[in-house]
Short mmCIF file of C-alpha atoms in Angstrom, two decimals:
data_model
loop_
_atom_site.label_atom_id
_atom_site.label_comp_id
_atom_site.label_asym_id
_atom_site.label_seq_id
_atom_site.Cartn_x
_atom_site.Cartn_y
_atom_site.Cartn_z
CA MET A 1455 -0.08 -0.27 -0.12
CA ASN A 1456 1.21 3.63 -0.72
CA GLY A 1457 2.23 5.61 2.27
CA ASP A 1458 -0.40 8.10 1.38
CA ALA A 1459 -3.12 5.85 0.46
CA GLU A 1460 -5.97 4.58 2.70
CA ALA A 1461 -6.82 1.02 3.70
CA THR A 1462 -10.03 -0.57 3.09
CA SER A 1463 -11.40 -3.92 3.78
CA PRO A 1464 -11.26 -6.30 0.61
CA ASP A 1465 -14.07 -8.32 1.76
CA THR A 1466 -16.65 -5.75 2.77
CA GLY A 1467 -15.58 -2.52 0.77
CA GLU A 1468 -16.76 -0.48 3.53
CA ALA A 1469 -15.44 2.98 4.34
CA PRO A 1470 -11.74 3.03 4.66
CA VAL A 1471 -9.48 3.38 7.84
CA SER A 1472 -7.72 6.71 7.96
CA PRO A 1473 -3.91 6.27 8.04
CA SER A 1474 -1.92 7.47 10.95
CA ARG A 1475 -0.25 10.92 10.94
CA THR A 1476 3.12 9.49 10.25
CA SER A 1477 2.06 7.78 7.13
CA ARG A 1478 1.31 11.30 5.60
CA TRP A 1479 4.38 13.21 6.83
CA PRO A 1480 6.89 11.80 4.20
CA THR A 1481 4.52 13.23 1.61
CA ARG A 1482 3.89 16.62 3.17
CA LEU A 1483 7.77 16.96 4.10
CA THR A 1484 8.49 16.38 0.37
CA ARG A 1485 6.08 18.86 -0.94
CA LEU A 1486 7.37 21.37 1.60
CA ALA A 1487 11.04 20.88 0.48
CA LEU A 1488 9.98 21.38 -2.92
CA GLY A 1489 7.85 24.30 -2.57
CA ILE A 1490 10.89 26.00 -0.47
CA ALA A 1491 13.46 25.13 -3.28
CA VAL A 1492 11.32 26.32 -6.03
CA GLY A 1493 10.28 29.54 -3.96
CA VAL A 1494 14.00 30.47 -3.21
CA ALA A 1495 14.92 30.05 -6.77
CA ALA A 1496 12.02 32.15 -8.06
CA ALA A 1497 12.71 34.99 -5.62
CA GLN A 1498 16.27 35.14 -6.32
CA LEU A 1499 15.39 35.32 -10.02
CA GLY A 1500 12.77 37.77 -9.28
CA LEU A 1501 14.97 40.04 -7.01
CA ARG A 1502 17.71 40.08 -9.94
CA PHE A 1503 15.11 40.79 -12.42
CA GLY A 1504 13.13 43.42 -10.35
CA GLY A 1505 16.10 45.32 -9.30
CA SER A 1506 17.19 45.68 -12.87
CA LEU A 1507 13.96 47.28 -13.87
CA ARG A 1508 14.13 49.89 -11.20
CA ALA A 1509 13.86 53.35 -12.63
CA GLY A 1510 16.94 55.48 -12.16
CA GLY A 1511 20.24 54.68 -10.66
CA ALA A 1512 23.29 53.26 -12.31
CA GLY A 1513 22.99 49.93 -13.43
CA SER A 1514 19.44 49.85 -14.41
CA LEU A 1515 17.75 48.54 -17.45
CA GLN A 1516 15.56 51.29 -18.01
CA LEU A 1517 12.57 49.23 -19.61
CA ASP A 1518 9.43 51.12 -20.45
CA LEU A 1519 5.75 49.85 -19.89
CA TRP A 1520 5.71 47.94 -23.30
CA GLN A 1521 8.99 46.42 -22.87
CA ARG A 1522 8.06 45.14 -19.57
CA ALA A 1523 4.80 43.70 -20.95
CA ILE A 1524 6.65 42.09 -23.62
CA VAL A 1525 9.08 40.43 -20.82
CA ILE A 1526 6.18 39.22 -18.88
CA GLY A 1527 4.57 37.76 -22.23
CA PHE A 1528 7.68 35.71 -22.98
CA CYS A 1529 7.81 34.54 -19.49
CA LEU A 1530 4.23 33.16 -19.76
CA VAL A 1531 5.10 31.46 -23.22
CA ALA A 1532 8.19 30.10 -21.67
CA ILE A 1533 6.18 28.40 -19.01
CA LEU A 1534 3.72 27.12 -21.42
CA LEU A 1535 6.51 25.53 -23.48
CA VAL A 1536 8.16 23.86 -20.62
CA LEU A 1537 4.74 22.27 -19.58
CA LEU A 1538 4.29 21.22 -23.18
CA ALA A 1539 7.62 19.82 -23.62
CA HIS A 1540 7.12 17.75 -20.55
CA GLU A 1541 3.61 16.27 -21.45
CA VAL A 1542 4.65 15.48 -25.13
CA GLY A 1543 7.70 13.87 -23.95
CA HIS A 1544 5.15 11.21 -22.21
CA LEU A 1545 3.39 10.85 -25.67
CA VAL A 1546 6.66 10.39 -27.36
CA GLY A 1547 8.07 7.93 -24.89
CA GLY A 1548 4.68 6.22 -25.20
CA ARG A 1549 4.90 6.09 -29.10
CA LEU A 1550 8.29 4.73 -28.87
CA VAL A 1551 6.94 1.52 -27.32
CA GLY A 1552 3.63 1.13 -29.15
CA PHE A 1553 1.30 3.13 -26.92
CA ARG A 1554 -1.46 5.27 -28.46
CA ALA A 1555 -1.84 8.86 -27.38
CA PHE A 1556 -5.53 10.27 -26.60
CA LEU A 1557 -5.31 13.22 -24.73
CA LEU A 1558 -2.78 16.21 -23.97
CA ILE A 1559 -3.87 19.09 -21.75
CA VAL A 1560 -1.42 22.32 -21.16
CA GLY A 1561 -2.76 25.52 -19.58
CA PRO A 1562 -6.13 26.59 -21.51
CA MET A 1563 -5.56 23.88 -24.21
CA ARG A 1564 -7.08 20.63 -24.21
CA LEU A 1565 -6.56 18.21 -27.06
CA GLU A 1566 -8.53 14.79 -27.50
CA ARG A 1567 -7.98 12.26 -29.92
CA SER A 1568 -11.04 10.52 -31.48
CA ASP A 1569 -11.23 8.02 -34.75
CA ALA A 1570 -11.73 11.12 -36.62
CA GLY A 1571 -8.46 12.67 -35.32
CA TRP A 1572 -7.44 15.18 -32.81
CA SER A 1573 -9.59 18.01 -31.73
CA MET A 1574 -8.98 21.26 -29.76
CA HIS A 1575 -11.24 22.41 -26.56
CA LEU A 1576 -10.95 24.93 -24.04
CA ASN A 1577 -9.38 23.56 -20.93
CA LYS A 1578 -11.85 24.84 -18.08
CA SER A 1579 -10.27 23.07 -15.15
CA LEU A 1580 -7.62 25.30 -13.29
CA GLY A 1581 -6.67 22.18 -11.61
CA LEU A 1582 -5.28 20.82 -14.76
CA TYR A 1583 -3.34 23.94 -16.06
CA GLY A 1584 -0.08 22.28 -15.11
CA GLY A 1585 -0.51 19.55 -17.76
CA LEU A 1586 -1.68 16.05 -18.37
CA ALA A 1587 -1.03 13.33 -20.92
CA GLY A 1588 -3.10 10.45 -21.82
CA SER A 1589 -1.32 7.34 -23.45
CA ALA A 1590 -2.38 3.64 -23.38
CA ALA A 1591 -0.89 0.39 -24.53
CA THR A 1592 -2.87 -1.42 -27.43
CA ASP A 1593 -1.57 -4.90 -26.47
CA ALA A 1594 -0.40 -6.68 -23.05
CA ARG A 1595 3.14 -7.46 -24.22
CA ASP A 1596 6.00 -6.47 -21.66
CA LEU A 1597 3.73 -3.93 -19.94
CA ARG A 1598 5.92 -2.90 -17.25
CA ARG A 1599 8.96 -2.08 -19.12
CA ARG A 1600 6.89 -0.06 -21.63
CA SER A 1601 5.04 1.67 -19.14
CA ALA A 1602 8.26 2.66 -17.53
CA VAL A 1603 9.59 4.37 -20.78
CA MET A 1604 6.27 6.34 -21.36
CA VAL A 1605 6.55 7.72 -17.82
CA ALA A 1606 10.13 8.36 -18.20
CA GLY A 1607 9.46 10.34 -21.42
CA GLY A 1608 8.25 13.22 -19.62
CA PRO A 1609 11.39 13.98 -17.17
CA VAL A 1610 13.57 13.28 -20.10
CA ALA A 1611 12.15 15.70 -22.34
CA SER A 1612 12.10 18.16 -19.50
CA VAL A 1613 16.04 17.70 -19.10
CA ALA A 1614 16.62 17.76 -22.68
CA LEU A 1615 14.81 21.05 -23.01
CA ALA A 1616 16.66 22.57 -20.04
CA LEU A 1617 20.06 21.52 -21.34
CA GLY A 1618 19.19 22.89 -24.81
CA ALA A 1619 18.07 26.29 -23.31
CA TRP A 1620 21.38 26.43 -21.40
CA LEU A 1621 23.58 25.49 -24.41
CA ALA A 1622 21.90 28.22 -26.21
CA LEU A 1623 22.81 30.63 -23.57
CA ARG A 1624 26.44 29.51 -23.81
CA ALA A 1625 26.45 29.55 -27.53
CA PHE A 1626 24.91 33.23 -27.84
CA GLY A 1627 27.38 34.44 -25.20
CA LEU A 1628 24.63 36.40 -23.34
CA VAL A 1629 25.59 38.17 -20.01
CA PRO A 1630 23.06 38.37 -17.41
CA PHE A 1631 20.87 41.51 -17.28
CA ASP A 1632 23.84 43.42 -19.08
CA VAL A 1633 22.67 47.01 -19.07
CA ASN A 1634 24.70 47.82 -22.21
CA ALA A 1635 22.60 44.84 -24.04
CA SER A 1636 20.05 45.55 -26.49
CA PHE A 1637 16.41 44.78 -25.44
CA ALA A 1638 16.31 41.86 -27.81
CA SER A 1639 19.40 40.41 -26.25
CA PHE A 1640 17.99 40.89 -22.68
CA VAL A 1641 14.58 39.22 -23.68
CA THR A 1642 16.42 36.43 -25.23
CA PHE A 1643 18.67 35.67 -22.24
CA PHE A 1644 15.97 35.99 -19.88
CA THR A 1645 13.50 33.73 -21.74
CA LEU A 1646 16.27 31.25 -22.01
CA GLN A 1647 17.29 31.26 -18.40
CA MET A 1648 13.54 31.02 -17.72
CA ILE A 1649 13.22 27.86 -19.70
CA ALA A 1650 16.35 26.26 -18.40
CA GLY A 1651 15.43 26.74 -14.83
CA THR A 1652 11.75 26.07 -14.97
CA SER A 1653 12.25 22.90 -17.09
CA ALA A 1654 15.28 21.55 -14.73
CA ALA A 1655 12.80 22.34 -11.84
CA ILE A 1656 9.85 20.41 -13.40
CA ALA A 1657 12.22 17.25 -14.27
CA LEU A 1658 13.54 17.26 -10.60
CA ALA A 1659 9.73 17.95 -8.90
CA THR A 1660 8.12 15.20 -11.06
CA LEU A 1661 10.74 12.55 -10.36
CA VAL A 1662 10.26 12.87 -6.60
CA PRO A 1663 7.98 10.04 -5.56
CA MET A 1664 4.52 11.69 -4.31
CA THR A 1665 0.84 12.16 -4.79
CA THR A 1666 -0.59 15.35 -6.04
CA SER A 1667 -4.56 16.12 -6.50
CA GLY A 1668 -4.91 12.09 -6.68
CA PHE A 1669 -2.40 11.67 -9.27
CA LEU A 1670 0.97 9.87 -8.95
CA SER A 1671 3.94 11.87 -9.92
CA ASP A 1672 6.28 10.22 -12.59
CA GLY A 1673 8.74 9.14 -10.03
CA ALA A 1674 6.01 7.55 -7.73
CA ARG A 1675 4.78 5.48 -10.81
CA LEU A 1676 8.37 4.35 -11.90
CA LEU A 1677 8.88 3.43 -8.46
CA ARG A 1678 6.05 1.17 -8.39
CA LEU A 1679 6.82 -0.34 -11.79
CA TRP A 1680 10.32 -1.10 -10.73
CA ARG A 1681 9.53 -2.54 -7.20
CA GLY A 1682 6.94 -4.87 -9.07
CA GLY A 1683 4.38 -6.87 -6.90
CA PRO A 1684 0.69 -6.39 -6.71
CA VAL A 1685 0.72 -2.70 -7.31
CA ALA A 1686 2.54 -3.08 -10.57
CA GLU A 1687 0.61 -6.07 -11.73
CA ARG A 1688 -2.66 -4.02 -11.08
CA ASP A 1689 -1.36 -0.99 -13.06
CA SER A 1690 -0.16 -3.15 -15.88
CA ALA A 1691 -3.61 -5.00 -16.02
CA ILE A 1692 -5.18 -1.43 -16.13
CA GLN A 1693 -3.21 -0.45 -19.07
CA ALA A 1694 -3.78 -3.82 -20.75
CA ILE A 1695 -7.50 -3.42 -20.39
CA MET A 1696 -7.57 0.11 -21.67
CA GLY A 1697 -5.26 -0.73 -24.81
CA SER A 1698 -7.85 -3.83 -25.51
CA SER A 1699 -10.70 -1.21 -25.43
CA LEU A 1700 -9.00 1.22 -27.38
CA SER A 1701 -8.24 -1.52 -29.99
CA GLY A 1702 -12.18 -2.22 -30.25
CA VAL A 1703 -12.78 -5.11 -27.68
CA ARG A 1704 -16.05 -4.21 -26.01
CA PRO A 1705 -16.28 -4.49 -22.09
CA ARG A 1706 -18.01 -8.04 -21.98
CA ASP A 1707 -15.08 -9.43 -24.00
CA TRP A 1708 -12.17 -8.12 -21.79
CA ASP A 1709 -10.15 -11.07 -20.33
CA PRO A 1710 -11.77 -12.03 -16.87
CA GLU A 1711 -8.16 -12.56 -15.42
CA LEU A 1712 -7.05 -9.02 -16.16
CA ILE A 1713 -10.32 -7.64 -14.45
CA SER A 1714 -9.34 -9.89 -11.58
CA ALA A 1715 -5.84 -8.76 -11.51
CA ALA A 1716 -6.99 -5.08 -11.88
CA CYS A 1717 -9.38 -5.27 -8.89
CA ALA A 1718 -7.14 -7.49 -6.58
CA LEU A 1719 -5.68 -4.60 -4.63
CA ARG A 1720 -7.83 -2.49 -2.59
CA ASP A 1721 -5.82 0.83 -1.58
CA VAL A 1722 -8.33 3.53 -2.62
CA SER A 1723 -5.93 4.80 -5.03
CA MET A 1724 -7.07 6.23 -8.58
CA PHE A 1725 -5.85 3.18 -9.95
CA GLU A 1726 -8.02 1.17 -7.85
CA PHE A 1727 -10.94 3.38 -9.07
CA VAL A 1728 -10.23 3.08 -12.62
CA ALA A 1729 -10.06 -0.79 -11.93
CA GLN A 1730 -13.59 -0.67 -10.24
CA GLN A 1731 -14.87 1.29 -13.18
CA PHE A 1732 -13.59 -1.22 -15.64
CA ALA A 1733 -15.24 -4.06 -13.61
CA GLN A 1734 -18.57 -2.38 -13.66
CA MET A 1735 -18.41 -2.06 -17.42
CA HIS A 1736 -17.47 -5.50 -17.64
CA ALA A 1737 -20.48 -6.67 -15.66
CA ALA A 1738 -23.20 -4.35 -16.97
CA ASP A 1739 -22.07 -5.39 -20.77
CA ARG A 1740 -22.55 -8.88 -19.70
CA GLY A 1741 -25.87 -8.15 -18.44
CA ASP A 1742 -25.12 -8.77 -14.84
CA ILE A 1743 -27.01 -5.45 -13.83
CA ALA A 1744 -26.93 -6.21 -10.13
CA LEU A 1745 -23.28 -6.54 -9.83
CA SER A 1746 -22.70 -3.61 -12.03
CA LEU A 1747 -24.83 -1.44 -9.65
CA ASP A 1748 -22.99 -2.71 -6.55
CA GLN A 1749 -19.69 -1.84 -7.97
CA LEU A 1750 -20.93 1.67 -8.98
CA ARG A 1751 -22.20 2.19 -5.30
CA ARG A 1752 -18.93 1.29 -4.05
CA LEU A 1753 -17.30 3.84 -6.37
CA LEU A 1754 -19.85 6.49 -5.45
CA ARG A 1755 -19.25 6.03 -1.67
CA HIS A 1756 -15.48 7.03 -2.24
CA VAL A 1757 -15.93 9.39 -5.06
CA ASP A 1758 -14.45 12.31 -3.12
CA ARG A 1759 -11.13 10.48 -3.13
CA VAL A 1760 -11.08 10.53 -7.00
CA PRO A 1761 -9.51 13.39 -8.92
CA LYS A 1762 -12.11 15.93 -9.90
CA MET A 1763 -11.70 15.29 -13.52
CA MET A 1764 -12.63 11.76 -13.12
CA ARG A 1765 -15.79 12.24 -11.06
CA PRO A 1766 -18.26 13.35 -13.94
CA SER A 1767 -17.61 10.11 -15.79
CA ILE A 1768 -18.51 8.10 -12.76
CA HIS A 1769 -21.68 10.06 -11.90
CA PHE A 1770 -23.09 9.90 -15.42
CA ASP A 1771 -22.04 6.00 -15.71
CA ALA A 1772 -23.99 5.45 -12.53
CA ALA A 1773 -26.99 7.72 -13.57
CA ARG A 1774 -27.40 5.68 -16.99
CA GLN A 1775 -27.25 2.35 -15.17
CA PHE A 1776 -29.61 3.47 -12.32
CA ALA A 1777 -32.11 4.55 -15.11
CA LEU A 1778 -31.73 1.55 -17.22
CA ALA A 1779 -32.44 -0.50 -14.13
CA GLY A 1780 -35.59 1.75 -13.79
CA ARG A 1781 -34.33 3.83 -10.64
CA ALA A 1782 -35.06 7.36 -11.91
CA ASP A 1783 -34.78 8.93 -8.57
CA GLU A 1784 -31.36 7.64 -8.22
CA ALA A 1785 -30.26 8.54 -11.74
CA ARG A 1786 -31.50 12.25 -11.38
CA THR A 1787 -29.31 12.67 -8.23
CA GLN A 1788 -26.06 11.35 -10.13
CA ILE A 1789 -26.77 13.58 -13.07
CA ALA A 1790 -27.10 16.78 -10.41
CA LEU A 1791 -23.79 15.63 -8.86
CA ALA A 1792 -21.89 15.54 -12.23
CA LYS A 1793 -20.09 18.72 -12.42
CA GLY A 1794 -17.57 19.69 -15.25
CA PRO A 1795 -16.85 18.06 -18.84
CA VAL A 1796 -16.29 14.35 -19.20
CA VAL A 1797 -12.73 14.53 -20.58
CA GLY A 1798 -12.56 12.05 -23.71
CA ALA A 1799 -16.07 10.70 -23.27
CA PRO A 1800 -18.80 13.59 -23.93
CA TYR A 1801 -21.05 11.03 -25.02
CA LEU A 1802 -21.51 9.71 -21.19
CA LYS A 1803 -23.67 13.01 -20.43
CA GLY A 1804 -25.97 12.56 -23.37
CA MET A 1805 -26.41 8.89 -22.74
CA ALA A 1806 -27.35 9.20 -18.93
CA ALA A 1807 -29.80 11.93 -20.03
CA ALA A 1808 -31.39 9.69 -22.61
CA ALA A 1809 -31.81 6.88 -20.34
CA LEU A 1810 -33.42 8.98 -17.49
CA MET A 1811 -35.81 10.39 -20.24
CA VAL A 1812 -36.70 6.89 -21.29
CA ALA A 1813 -37.19 5.83 -17.66
CA GLU A 1814 -39.54 8.77 -17.18
CA GLY A 1815 -41.47 8.43 -20.45
CA ARG A 1816 -39.97 11.44 -22.10
CA ASP A 1817 -39.45 9.52 -25.32
CA ALA A 1818 -39.75 12.68 -27.66
CA GLU A 1819 -36.79 14.31 -25.58
CA ALA A 1820 -34.64 11.17 -25.79
CA THR A 1821 -35.29 10.80 -29.44
CA ALA A 1822 -33.80 14.11 -30.03
CA LEU A 1823 -30.83 13.59 -28.35
CA VAL A 1824 -29.83 10.38 -30.17
CA PRO A 1825 -28.19 11.85 -33.46
CA THR A 1826 -25.73 13.84 -31.23
CA ILE A 1827 -24.92 10.81 -29.02
CA ARG A 1828 -24.38 8.52 -32.18
CA LEU A 1829 -22.02 11.17 -33.61
CA GLN A 1830 -20.16 11.36 -30.20
CA LEU A 1831 -19.87 7.54 -30.25
CA ALA A 1832 -18.70 7.44 -33.80
CA ARG A 1833 -15.62 9.89 -32.94
CA SER A 1834 -14.70 8.15 -29.62
CA ILE A 1835 -11.28 6.90 -29.61
CA ASP A 1836 -12.36 4.27 -27.05
CA ARG A 1837 -14.15 1.91 -29.74
CA GLY A 1838 -14.64 -0.98 -27.54
CA SER A 1839 -16.80 1.04 -25.07
CA ALA A 1840 -18.45 2.99 -27.80
CA ARG A 1841 -19.69 -0.49 -29.46
CA TRP A 1842 -21.29 -1.39 -26.21
CA LEU A 1843 -22.81 2.03 -25.57
CA SER A 1844 -24.19 2.01 -29.26
CA ASP A 1845 -25.88 -1.35 -28.42
CA VAL A 1846 -27.43 0.10 -25.16
CA LEU A 1847 -28.57 3.26 -27.26
CA ASP A 1848 -30.21 0.73 -29.88
CA SER A 1849 -32.02 -0.97 -26.91
CA LEU A 1850 -33.37 2.48 -25.73
CA GLN A 1851 -34.55 3.37 -29.04
CA ALA A 1852 -36.32 -0.11 -29.30
CA ARG A 1853 -38.09 0.61 -25.85
CA ILE A 1854 -39.53 3.82 -27.34
CA THR A 1855 -40.59 2.20 -30.49
CA SER A 1856 -42.13 -0.83 -28.64
CA ARG A 1857 -44.51 1.57 -26.62
CA PRO A 1858 -47.93 2.24 -27.93
CA ALA A 1859 -48.45 5.59 -29.48
CA ALA A 1860 -49.89 8.46 -27.03
#
């Protein structure tokens, strides 16, 4: 079990037992140390930069308002470039070992991949402005090693960018805050120094094993994969299931042994929630509605521990399944709890709404939603899940057409 995870009974699945204070101290101290280090570095750079911009006095750079605005603009661009390089590094690392990229978020930009190609959206979640990349295996071959290459791609890219910026500084012979230098030289120096320092800091910070907002750092994931054992087996099984679904295998046909391996470890981590989500999809597509609803209820009991970006999909999944089972009140509750977009699966919201409408007899409203849902399913990169939900949508339409006309 991870030091910052919480224990739960594998037999009952009841509320987890809170860990001791000492189990959280290593993570807190690590974050504190990183925060102090980054803060000191930023303060030193800011003091040097701020001092150079003071009006009047010997040694000042004498920048006017527009020049200062340009410098700030280049700083923002440099930060976005550093974040982009790190996340693209993960995707490139995954590509080298046969993974398929499906998501890239940096700052306000969110790119999602479907069978129709990549599409750009506005990232409305401030918590994800720091960047997120999604890449999954398309087969179960040598998953631990390949996953490690994909994860390591981010820090490697950050180190490469930092080294490249530092070499450029050396090659151009730029002098720190030289009052005799041109404005263009000053901006070039400051931007390159910003890129080099920030990129190196990100490489270092992401390699420290810790959990942030429910997500494991690159260092934590690499450590889990290197140690092996149940955690690595669970993570590898999840990658295999996700890859299988991306390749077009629908949930009912997923390997039961992989489902069992993914769900064997109960540590109330993000990985367990993903595994339980796969398990309930597997059960629902096989027609075991009772088991699917039981698994969904367990997910919902602990949904506050799931990263916020994952919560809407769980609520909409639950709403759809409750509605299909004729439990309209529970379905309405779940739709009301779903806040924010469903990253990578916009059809889940429409499916939940259509299922509830059919359960309540609002057939005309449900029928109006069908074309949009079908278009979203056709564009989904998750072809396996899309095949299953297309059949669910067919069954909803069949229920509508089988009813006597009002």
